[in-house]
CSV table of C-alpha atoms in Angstrom, one decimal:
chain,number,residue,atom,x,y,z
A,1,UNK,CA,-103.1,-1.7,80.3
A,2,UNK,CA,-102.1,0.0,77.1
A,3,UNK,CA,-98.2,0.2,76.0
A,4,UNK,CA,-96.7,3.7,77.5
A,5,UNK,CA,-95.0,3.7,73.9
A,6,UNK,CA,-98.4,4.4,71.9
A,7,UNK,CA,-99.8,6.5,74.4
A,8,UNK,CA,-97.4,8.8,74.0
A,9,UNK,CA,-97.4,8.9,70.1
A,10,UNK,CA,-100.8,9.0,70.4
A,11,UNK,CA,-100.8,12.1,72.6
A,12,UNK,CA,-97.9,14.2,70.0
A,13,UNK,CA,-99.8,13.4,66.9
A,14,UNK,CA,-103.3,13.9,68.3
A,15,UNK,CA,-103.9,17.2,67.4
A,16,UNK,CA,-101.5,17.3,64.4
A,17,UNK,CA,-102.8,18.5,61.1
A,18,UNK,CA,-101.7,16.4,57.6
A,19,UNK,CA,-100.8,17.7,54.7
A,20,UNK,CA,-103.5,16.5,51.6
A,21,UNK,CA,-102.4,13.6,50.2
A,22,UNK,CA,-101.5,15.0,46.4
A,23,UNK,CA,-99.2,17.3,48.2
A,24,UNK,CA,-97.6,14.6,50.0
A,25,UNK,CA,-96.9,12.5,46.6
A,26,UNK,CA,-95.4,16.4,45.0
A,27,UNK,CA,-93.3,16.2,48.0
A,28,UNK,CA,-91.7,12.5,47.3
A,29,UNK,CA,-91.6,13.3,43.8
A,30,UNK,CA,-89.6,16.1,43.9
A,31,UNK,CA,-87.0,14.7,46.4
A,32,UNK,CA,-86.7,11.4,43.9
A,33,UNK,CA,-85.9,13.8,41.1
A,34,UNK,CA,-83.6,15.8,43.5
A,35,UNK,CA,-81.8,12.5,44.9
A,36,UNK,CA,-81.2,11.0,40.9
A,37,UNK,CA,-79.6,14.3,39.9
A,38,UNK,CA,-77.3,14.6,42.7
A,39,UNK,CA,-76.7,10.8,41.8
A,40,UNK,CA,-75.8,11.8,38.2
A,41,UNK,CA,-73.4,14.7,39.4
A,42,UNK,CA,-71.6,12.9,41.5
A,43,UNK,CA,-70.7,10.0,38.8
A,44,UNK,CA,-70.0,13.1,36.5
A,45,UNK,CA,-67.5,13.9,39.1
A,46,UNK,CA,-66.1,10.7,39.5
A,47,UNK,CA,-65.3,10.3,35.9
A,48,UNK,CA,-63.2,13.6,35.6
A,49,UNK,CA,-61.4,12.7,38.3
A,50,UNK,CA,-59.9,9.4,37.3
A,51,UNK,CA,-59.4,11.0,33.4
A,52,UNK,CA,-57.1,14.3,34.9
A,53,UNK,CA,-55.5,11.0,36.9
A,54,UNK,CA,-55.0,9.2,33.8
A,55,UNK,CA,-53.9,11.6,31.8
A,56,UNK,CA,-51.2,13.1,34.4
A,57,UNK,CA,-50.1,9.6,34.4
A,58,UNK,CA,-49.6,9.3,30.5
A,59,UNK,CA,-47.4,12.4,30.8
A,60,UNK,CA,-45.3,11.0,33.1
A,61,UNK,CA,-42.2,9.2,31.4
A,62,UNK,CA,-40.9,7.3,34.9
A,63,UNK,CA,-44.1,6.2,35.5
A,64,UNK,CA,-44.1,3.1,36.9
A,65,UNK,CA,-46.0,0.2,34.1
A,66,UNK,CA,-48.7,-2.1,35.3
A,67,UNK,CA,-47.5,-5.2,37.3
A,68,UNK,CA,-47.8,-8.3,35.4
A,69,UNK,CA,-49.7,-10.8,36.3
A,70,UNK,CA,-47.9,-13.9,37.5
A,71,UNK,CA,-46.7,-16.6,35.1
A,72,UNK,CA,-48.5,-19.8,35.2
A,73,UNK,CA,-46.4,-22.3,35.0
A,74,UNK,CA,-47.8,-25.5,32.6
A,75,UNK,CA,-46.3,-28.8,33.5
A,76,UNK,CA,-44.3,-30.7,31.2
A,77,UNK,CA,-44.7,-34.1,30.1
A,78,UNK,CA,-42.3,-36.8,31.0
A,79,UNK,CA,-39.9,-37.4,27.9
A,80,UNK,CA,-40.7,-40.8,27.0
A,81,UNK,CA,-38.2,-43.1,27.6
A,82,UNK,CA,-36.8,-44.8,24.4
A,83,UNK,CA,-38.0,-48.8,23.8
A,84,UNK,CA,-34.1,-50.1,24.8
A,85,UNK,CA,-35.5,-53.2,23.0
A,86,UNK,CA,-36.1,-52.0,19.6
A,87,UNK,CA,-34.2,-53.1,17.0
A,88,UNK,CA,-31.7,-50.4,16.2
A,89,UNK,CA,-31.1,-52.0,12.4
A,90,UNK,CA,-32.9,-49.9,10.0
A,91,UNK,CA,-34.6,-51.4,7.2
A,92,UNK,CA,-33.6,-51.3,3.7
A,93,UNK,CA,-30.3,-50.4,2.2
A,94,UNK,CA,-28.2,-48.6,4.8
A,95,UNK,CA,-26.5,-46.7,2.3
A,96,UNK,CA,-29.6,-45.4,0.4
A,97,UNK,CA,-30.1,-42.7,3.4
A,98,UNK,CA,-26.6,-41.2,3.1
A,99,UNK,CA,-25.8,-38.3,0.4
A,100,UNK,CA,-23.7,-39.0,-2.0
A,101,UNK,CA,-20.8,-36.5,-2.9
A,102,UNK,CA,-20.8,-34.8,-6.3
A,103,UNK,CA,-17.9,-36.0,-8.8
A,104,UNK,CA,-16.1,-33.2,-10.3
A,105,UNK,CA,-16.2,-32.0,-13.5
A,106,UNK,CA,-13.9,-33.7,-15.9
A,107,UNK,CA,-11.0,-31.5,-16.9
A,108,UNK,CA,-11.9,-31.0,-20.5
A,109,UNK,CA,-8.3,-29.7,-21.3
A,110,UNK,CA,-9.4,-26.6,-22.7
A,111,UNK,CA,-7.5,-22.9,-22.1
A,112,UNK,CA,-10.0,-22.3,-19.7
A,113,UNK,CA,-9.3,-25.1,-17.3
A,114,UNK,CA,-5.1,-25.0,-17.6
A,115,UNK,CA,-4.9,-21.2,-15.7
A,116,UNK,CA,-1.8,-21.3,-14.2
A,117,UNK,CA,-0.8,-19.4,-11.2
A,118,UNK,CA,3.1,-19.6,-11.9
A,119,UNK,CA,4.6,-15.5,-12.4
A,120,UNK,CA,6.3,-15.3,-15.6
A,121,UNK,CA,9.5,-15.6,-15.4
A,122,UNK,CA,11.9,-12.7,-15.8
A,123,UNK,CA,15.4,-14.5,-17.0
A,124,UNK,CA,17.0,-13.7,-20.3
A,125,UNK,CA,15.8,-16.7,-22.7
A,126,UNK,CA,18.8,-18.4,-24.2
A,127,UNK,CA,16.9,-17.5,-27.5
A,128,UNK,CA,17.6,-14.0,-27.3
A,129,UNK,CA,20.9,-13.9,-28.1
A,130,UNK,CA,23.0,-14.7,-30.5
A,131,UNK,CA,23.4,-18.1,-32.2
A,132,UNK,CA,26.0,-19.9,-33.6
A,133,UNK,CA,24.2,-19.6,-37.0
A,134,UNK,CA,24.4,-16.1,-37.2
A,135,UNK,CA,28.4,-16.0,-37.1
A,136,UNK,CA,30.6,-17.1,-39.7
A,137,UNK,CA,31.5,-21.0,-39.7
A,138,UNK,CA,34.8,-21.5,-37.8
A,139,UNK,CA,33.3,-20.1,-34.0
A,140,UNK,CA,32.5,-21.8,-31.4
A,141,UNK,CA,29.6,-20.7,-28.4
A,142,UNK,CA,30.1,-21.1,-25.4
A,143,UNK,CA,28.2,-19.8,-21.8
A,144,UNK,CA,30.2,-17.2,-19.5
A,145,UNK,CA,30.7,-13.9,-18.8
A,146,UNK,CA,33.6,-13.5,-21.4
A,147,UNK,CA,37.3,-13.0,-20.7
A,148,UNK,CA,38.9,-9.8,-19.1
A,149,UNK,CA,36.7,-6.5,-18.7
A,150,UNK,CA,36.0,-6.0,-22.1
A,151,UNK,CA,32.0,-4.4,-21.3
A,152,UNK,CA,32.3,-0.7,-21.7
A,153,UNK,CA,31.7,0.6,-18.3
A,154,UNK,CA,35.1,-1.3,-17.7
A,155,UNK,CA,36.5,1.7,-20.0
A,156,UNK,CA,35.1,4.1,-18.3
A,157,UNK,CA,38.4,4.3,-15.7
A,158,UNK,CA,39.8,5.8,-17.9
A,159,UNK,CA,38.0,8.7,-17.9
A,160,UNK,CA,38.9,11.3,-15.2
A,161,UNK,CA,35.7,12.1,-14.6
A,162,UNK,CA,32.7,10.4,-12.7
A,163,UNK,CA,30.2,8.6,-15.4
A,164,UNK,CA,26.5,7.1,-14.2
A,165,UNK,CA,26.3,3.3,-14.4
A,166,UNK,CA,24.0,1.1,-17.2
A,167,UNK,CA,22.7,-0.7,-14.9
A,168,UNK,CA,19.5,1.0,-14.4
A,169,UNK,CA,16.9,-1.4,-12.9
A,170,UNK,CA,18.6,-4.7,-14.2
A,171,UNK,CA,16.3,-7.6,-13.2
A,172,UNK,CA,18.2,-10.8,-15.2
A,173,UNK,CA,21.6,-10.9,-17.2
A,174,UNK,CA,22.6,-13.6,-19.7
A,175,UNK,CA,26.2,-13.7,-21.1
A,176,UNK,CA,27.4,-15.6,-24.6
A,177,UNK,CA,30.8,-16.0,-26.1
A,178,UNK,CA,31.9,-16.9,-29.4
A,179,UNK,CA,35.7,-18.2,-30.3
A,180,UNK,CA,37.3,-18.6,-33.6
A,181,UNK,CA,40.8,-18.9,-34.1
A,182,UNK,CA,41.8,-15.2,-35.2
A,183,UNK,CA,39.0,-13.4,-33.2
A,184,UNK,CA,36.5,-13.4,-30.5
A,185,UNK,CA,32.7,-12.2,-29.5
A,186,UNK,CA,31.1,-11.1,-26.6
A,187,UNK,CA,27.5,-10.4,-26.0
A,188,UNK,CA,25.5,-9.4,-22.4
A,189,UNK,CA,21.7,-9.0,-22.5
A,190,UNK,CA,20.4,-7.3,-20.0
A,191,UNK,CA,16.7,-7.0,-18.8
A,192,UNK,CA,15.4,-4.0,-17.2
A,193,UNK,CA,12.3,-2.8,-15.0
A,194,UNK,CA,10.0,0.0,-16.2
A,195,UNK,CA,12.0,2.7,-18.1
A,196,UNK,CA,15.4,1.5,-17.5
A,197,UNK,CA,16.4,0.1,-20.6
A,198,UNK,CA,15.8,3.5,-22.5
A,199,UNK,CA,17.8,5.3,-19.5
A,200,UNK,CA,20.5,2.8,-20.0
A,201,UNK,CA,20.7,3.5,-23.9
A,202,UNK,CA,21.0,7.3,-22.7
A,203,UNK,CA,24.1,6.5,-20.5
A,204,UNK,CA,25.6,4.8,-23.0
A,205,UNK,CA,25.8,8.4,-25.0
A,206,UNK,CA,26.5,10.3,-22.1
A,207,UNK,CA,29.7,7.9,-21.5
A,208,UNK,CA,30.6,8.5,-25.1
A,209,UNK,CA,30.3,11.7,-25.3
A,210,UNK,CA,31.3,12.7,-21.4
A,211,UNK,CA,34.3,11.0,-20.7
A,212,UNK,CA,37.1,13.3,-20.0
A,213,UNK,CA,40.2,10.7,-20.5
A,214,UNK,CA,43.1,10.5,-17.9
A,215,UNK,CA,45.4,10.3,-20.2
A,216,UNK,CA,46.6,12.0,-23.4
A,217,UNK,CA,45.7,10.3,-26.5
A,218,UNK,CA,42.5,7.6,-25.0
A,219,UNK,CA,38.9,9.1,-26.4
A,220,UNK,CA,35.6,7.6,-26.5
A,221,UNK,CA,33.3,8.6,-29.2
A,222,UNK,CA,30.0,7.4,-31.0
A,223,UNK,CA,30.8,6.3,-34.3
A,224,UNK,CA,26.7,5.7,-35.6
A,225,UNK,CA,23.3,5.6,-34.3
A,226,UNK,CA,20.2,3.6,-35.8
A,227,UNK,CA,21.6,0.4,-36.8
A,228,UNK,CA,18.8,-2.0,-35.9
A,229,UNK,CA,16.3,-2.4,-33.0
A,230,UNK,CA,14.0,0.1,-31.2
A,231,UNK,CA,17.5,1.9,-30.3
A,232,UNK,CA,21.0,1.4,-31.2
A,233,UNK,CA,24.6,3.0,-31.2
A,234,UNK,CA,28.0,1.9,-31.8
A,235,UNK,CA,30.7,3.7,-29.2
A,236,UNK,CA,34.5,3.3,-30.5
A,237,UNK,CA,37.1,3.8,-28.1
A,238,UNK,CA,41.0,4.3,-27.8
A,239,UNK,CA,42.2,3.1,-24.7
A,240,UNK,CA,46.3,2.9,-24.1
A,241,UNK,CA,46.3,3.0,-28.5
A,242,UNK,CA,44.2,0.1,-28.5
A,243,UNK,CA,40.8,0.0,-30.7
A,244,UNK,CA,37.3,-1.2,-29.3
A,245,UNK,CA,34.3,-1.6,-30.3
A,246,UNK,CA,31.2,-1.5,-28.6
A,247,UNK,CA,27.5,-2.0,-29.7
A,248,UNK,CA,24.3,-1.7,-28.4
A,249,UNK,CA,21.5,-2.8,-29.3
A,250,UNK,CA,17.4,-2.1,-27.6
A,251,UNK,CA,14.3,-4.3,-28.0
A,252,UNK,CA,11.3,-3.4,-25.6
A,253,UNK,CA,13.3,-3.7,-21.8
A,254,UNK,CA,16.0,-6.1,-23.7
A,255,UNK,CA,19.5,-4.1,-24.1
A,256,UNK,CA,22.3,-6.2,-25.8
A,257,UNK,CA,26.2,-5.5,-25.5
A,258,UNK,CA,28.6,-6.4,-27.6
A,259,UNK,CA,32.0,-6.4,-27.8
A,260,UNK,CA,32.9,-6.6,-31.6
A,261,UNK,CA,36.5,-7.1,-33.3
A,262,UNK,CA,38.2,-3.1,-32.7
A,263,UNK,CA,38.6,-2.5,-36.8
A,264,UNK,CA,34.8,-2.7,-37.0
A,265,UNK,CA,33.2,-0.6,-39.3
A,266,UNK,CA,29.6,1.1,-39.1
A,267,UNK,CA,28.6,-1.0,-41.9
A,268,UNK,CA,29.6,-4.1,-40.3
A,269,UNK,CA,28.1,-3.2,-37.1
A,270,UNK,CA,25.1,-2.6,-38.9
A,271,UNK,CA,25.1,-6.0,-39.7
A,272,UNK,CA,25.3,-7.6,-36.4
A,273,UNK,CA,22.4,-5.0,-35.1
A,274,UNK,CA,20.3,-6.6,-38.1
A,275,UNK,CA,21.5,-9.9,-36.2
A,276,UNK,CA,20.8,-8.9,-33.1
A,277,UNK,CA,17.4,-6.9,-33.0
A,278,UNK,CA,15.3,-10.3,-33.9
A,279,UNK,CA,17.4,-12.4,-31.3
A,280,UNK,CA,15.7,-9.8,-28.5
A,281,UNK,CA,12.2,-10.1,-29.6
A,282,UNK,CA,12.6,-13.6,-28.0
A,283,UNK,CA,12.4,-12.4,-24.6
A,284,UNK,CA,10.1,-9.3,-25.2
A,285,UNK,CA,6.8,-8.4,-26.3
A,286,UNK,CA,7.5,-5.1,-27.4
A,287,UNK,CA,8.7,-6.2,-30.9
């Protein structure tokens, strides 16, 4: 008995007419070329799709990067333990391994090598003032501010007026006296910072000149100018109807005071500035 499954395709496709066999191979042709070009669209499509992703992506400064892959972690070796039975000695002359340090040059004693940090000093050498050799024989020197007010600012109460003081910017003082039997000297070198010694020498006129006395009969005058030095002037004074003498004497920031014997003359003063002016250059470079 035949299967009820053929029988009935037998019975639909009995009477059915085929289609030639070339046009059955157009047919399959055309739908292969038809299925490969949808094929090729739709990859067409696929690729503009994930570049417009891409490229939104690239604009997008937040965007979040790539996950990294995980680490991989290598094992370490063991650390070798050190052979405890080694001989720690090394071999050979301990010393040779260590470095030696460098001698230092020998001092060769030159200028070069002798720079010395000390600040000269600012003190009135002993040398710039007078010496015993430059008085007549019969005095004696000795160290100290002299006897009695005899400098001429000490005058100056006399006068009835107000006077400004030498003692512009004085950084160091040295006194010297001299002793004879009938008469006595007294010099006072002052040094002075920046312009003070030429101020002082200024004051010195201005007292000469300025003093209004208290009293009837005192007077303080300059009796001559350029005797020796850079700057120098000899002030005479009446004081109570007693004489003095006063000079002064510049080198450089050096001023030097002296109180001379009250009958001195300009000519004799002129002397002692001629005495005086070298003595100074010992304790200034301005000479």
């Amino acid at each position: 008995m035949p299967d009820p499954l053929f029988s009935t395709l037998r019975q639909e496709t009995e009477h059915l007419i085929w289609a030639p066999v070339e046009q059955v191979r157009r047919r399959g042709r055309q739908r292969t070329r038809r299925t490969r070009i949808a094929a090729v669209l739709a990859s067409a499509a696929a690729v503009a799709v994930v570049a417009s992703g891409v490229v939104a992506l690239a604009g997008r400064p937040d965007a979040a990067p790539p996950p990294l892959p995980p680490a991989t972690v290598v094992p370490s070796a063991p650390t070798p333990t050190p052979d405890r039975t080694a001989d720690p000695t090394p071999t050979g002359d301990p010393t040779s391994s260590r470095t030696t340090p460098s001698s230092p040059p020998a001092d060769s004693g030159g200028p070069a090598n002798q720079t010395s940090s000390r600040t000269p000093s600012r003190a009135v050498p002993a040398a710039a003032t007078l010496q015993l050799a430059d008085l007549p024989h019969g005095f004696t020197m000795s160290q100290g501010k002299g006897a009695g007010d005899w400098t001429l600012e000490s005058a100056t109460i006399y006068c009835d007026n107000r006077l400004p003081p030498l003692a512009v910017g004085v950084v160091a003082t040295r006194f010297v006296q001299f002793d004879s039997p009938t008469d006595w000297l007294v010099e006072r070198v002052t040094r002075h910072s920046g312009t003070g010694a030429a101020t002082s020498m200024q004051r010195v006129r201005r007292m000469a000149t300025d003093c209004v006395p208290a009293r009837s009969g005192d007077s303080l005058s300059i009796m001559a100018e350029g005797l020796g030095g850079a700057d120098s002037v000899l002030v005479g004074g009446e004081i109570e109807g007693i004489p003095s003498r006063w000079l002064f004497v510049r080198q450089g920031n050096l001023v030097a005071q002296l109180r001379l014997d009250h009958q001195t003359t300009p000519a004799e003063a002129r002397h002692y500035a001629k005495l005086v002016a070298p003595r100074l250059c010992a304790g200034t470079d301005a000479c």
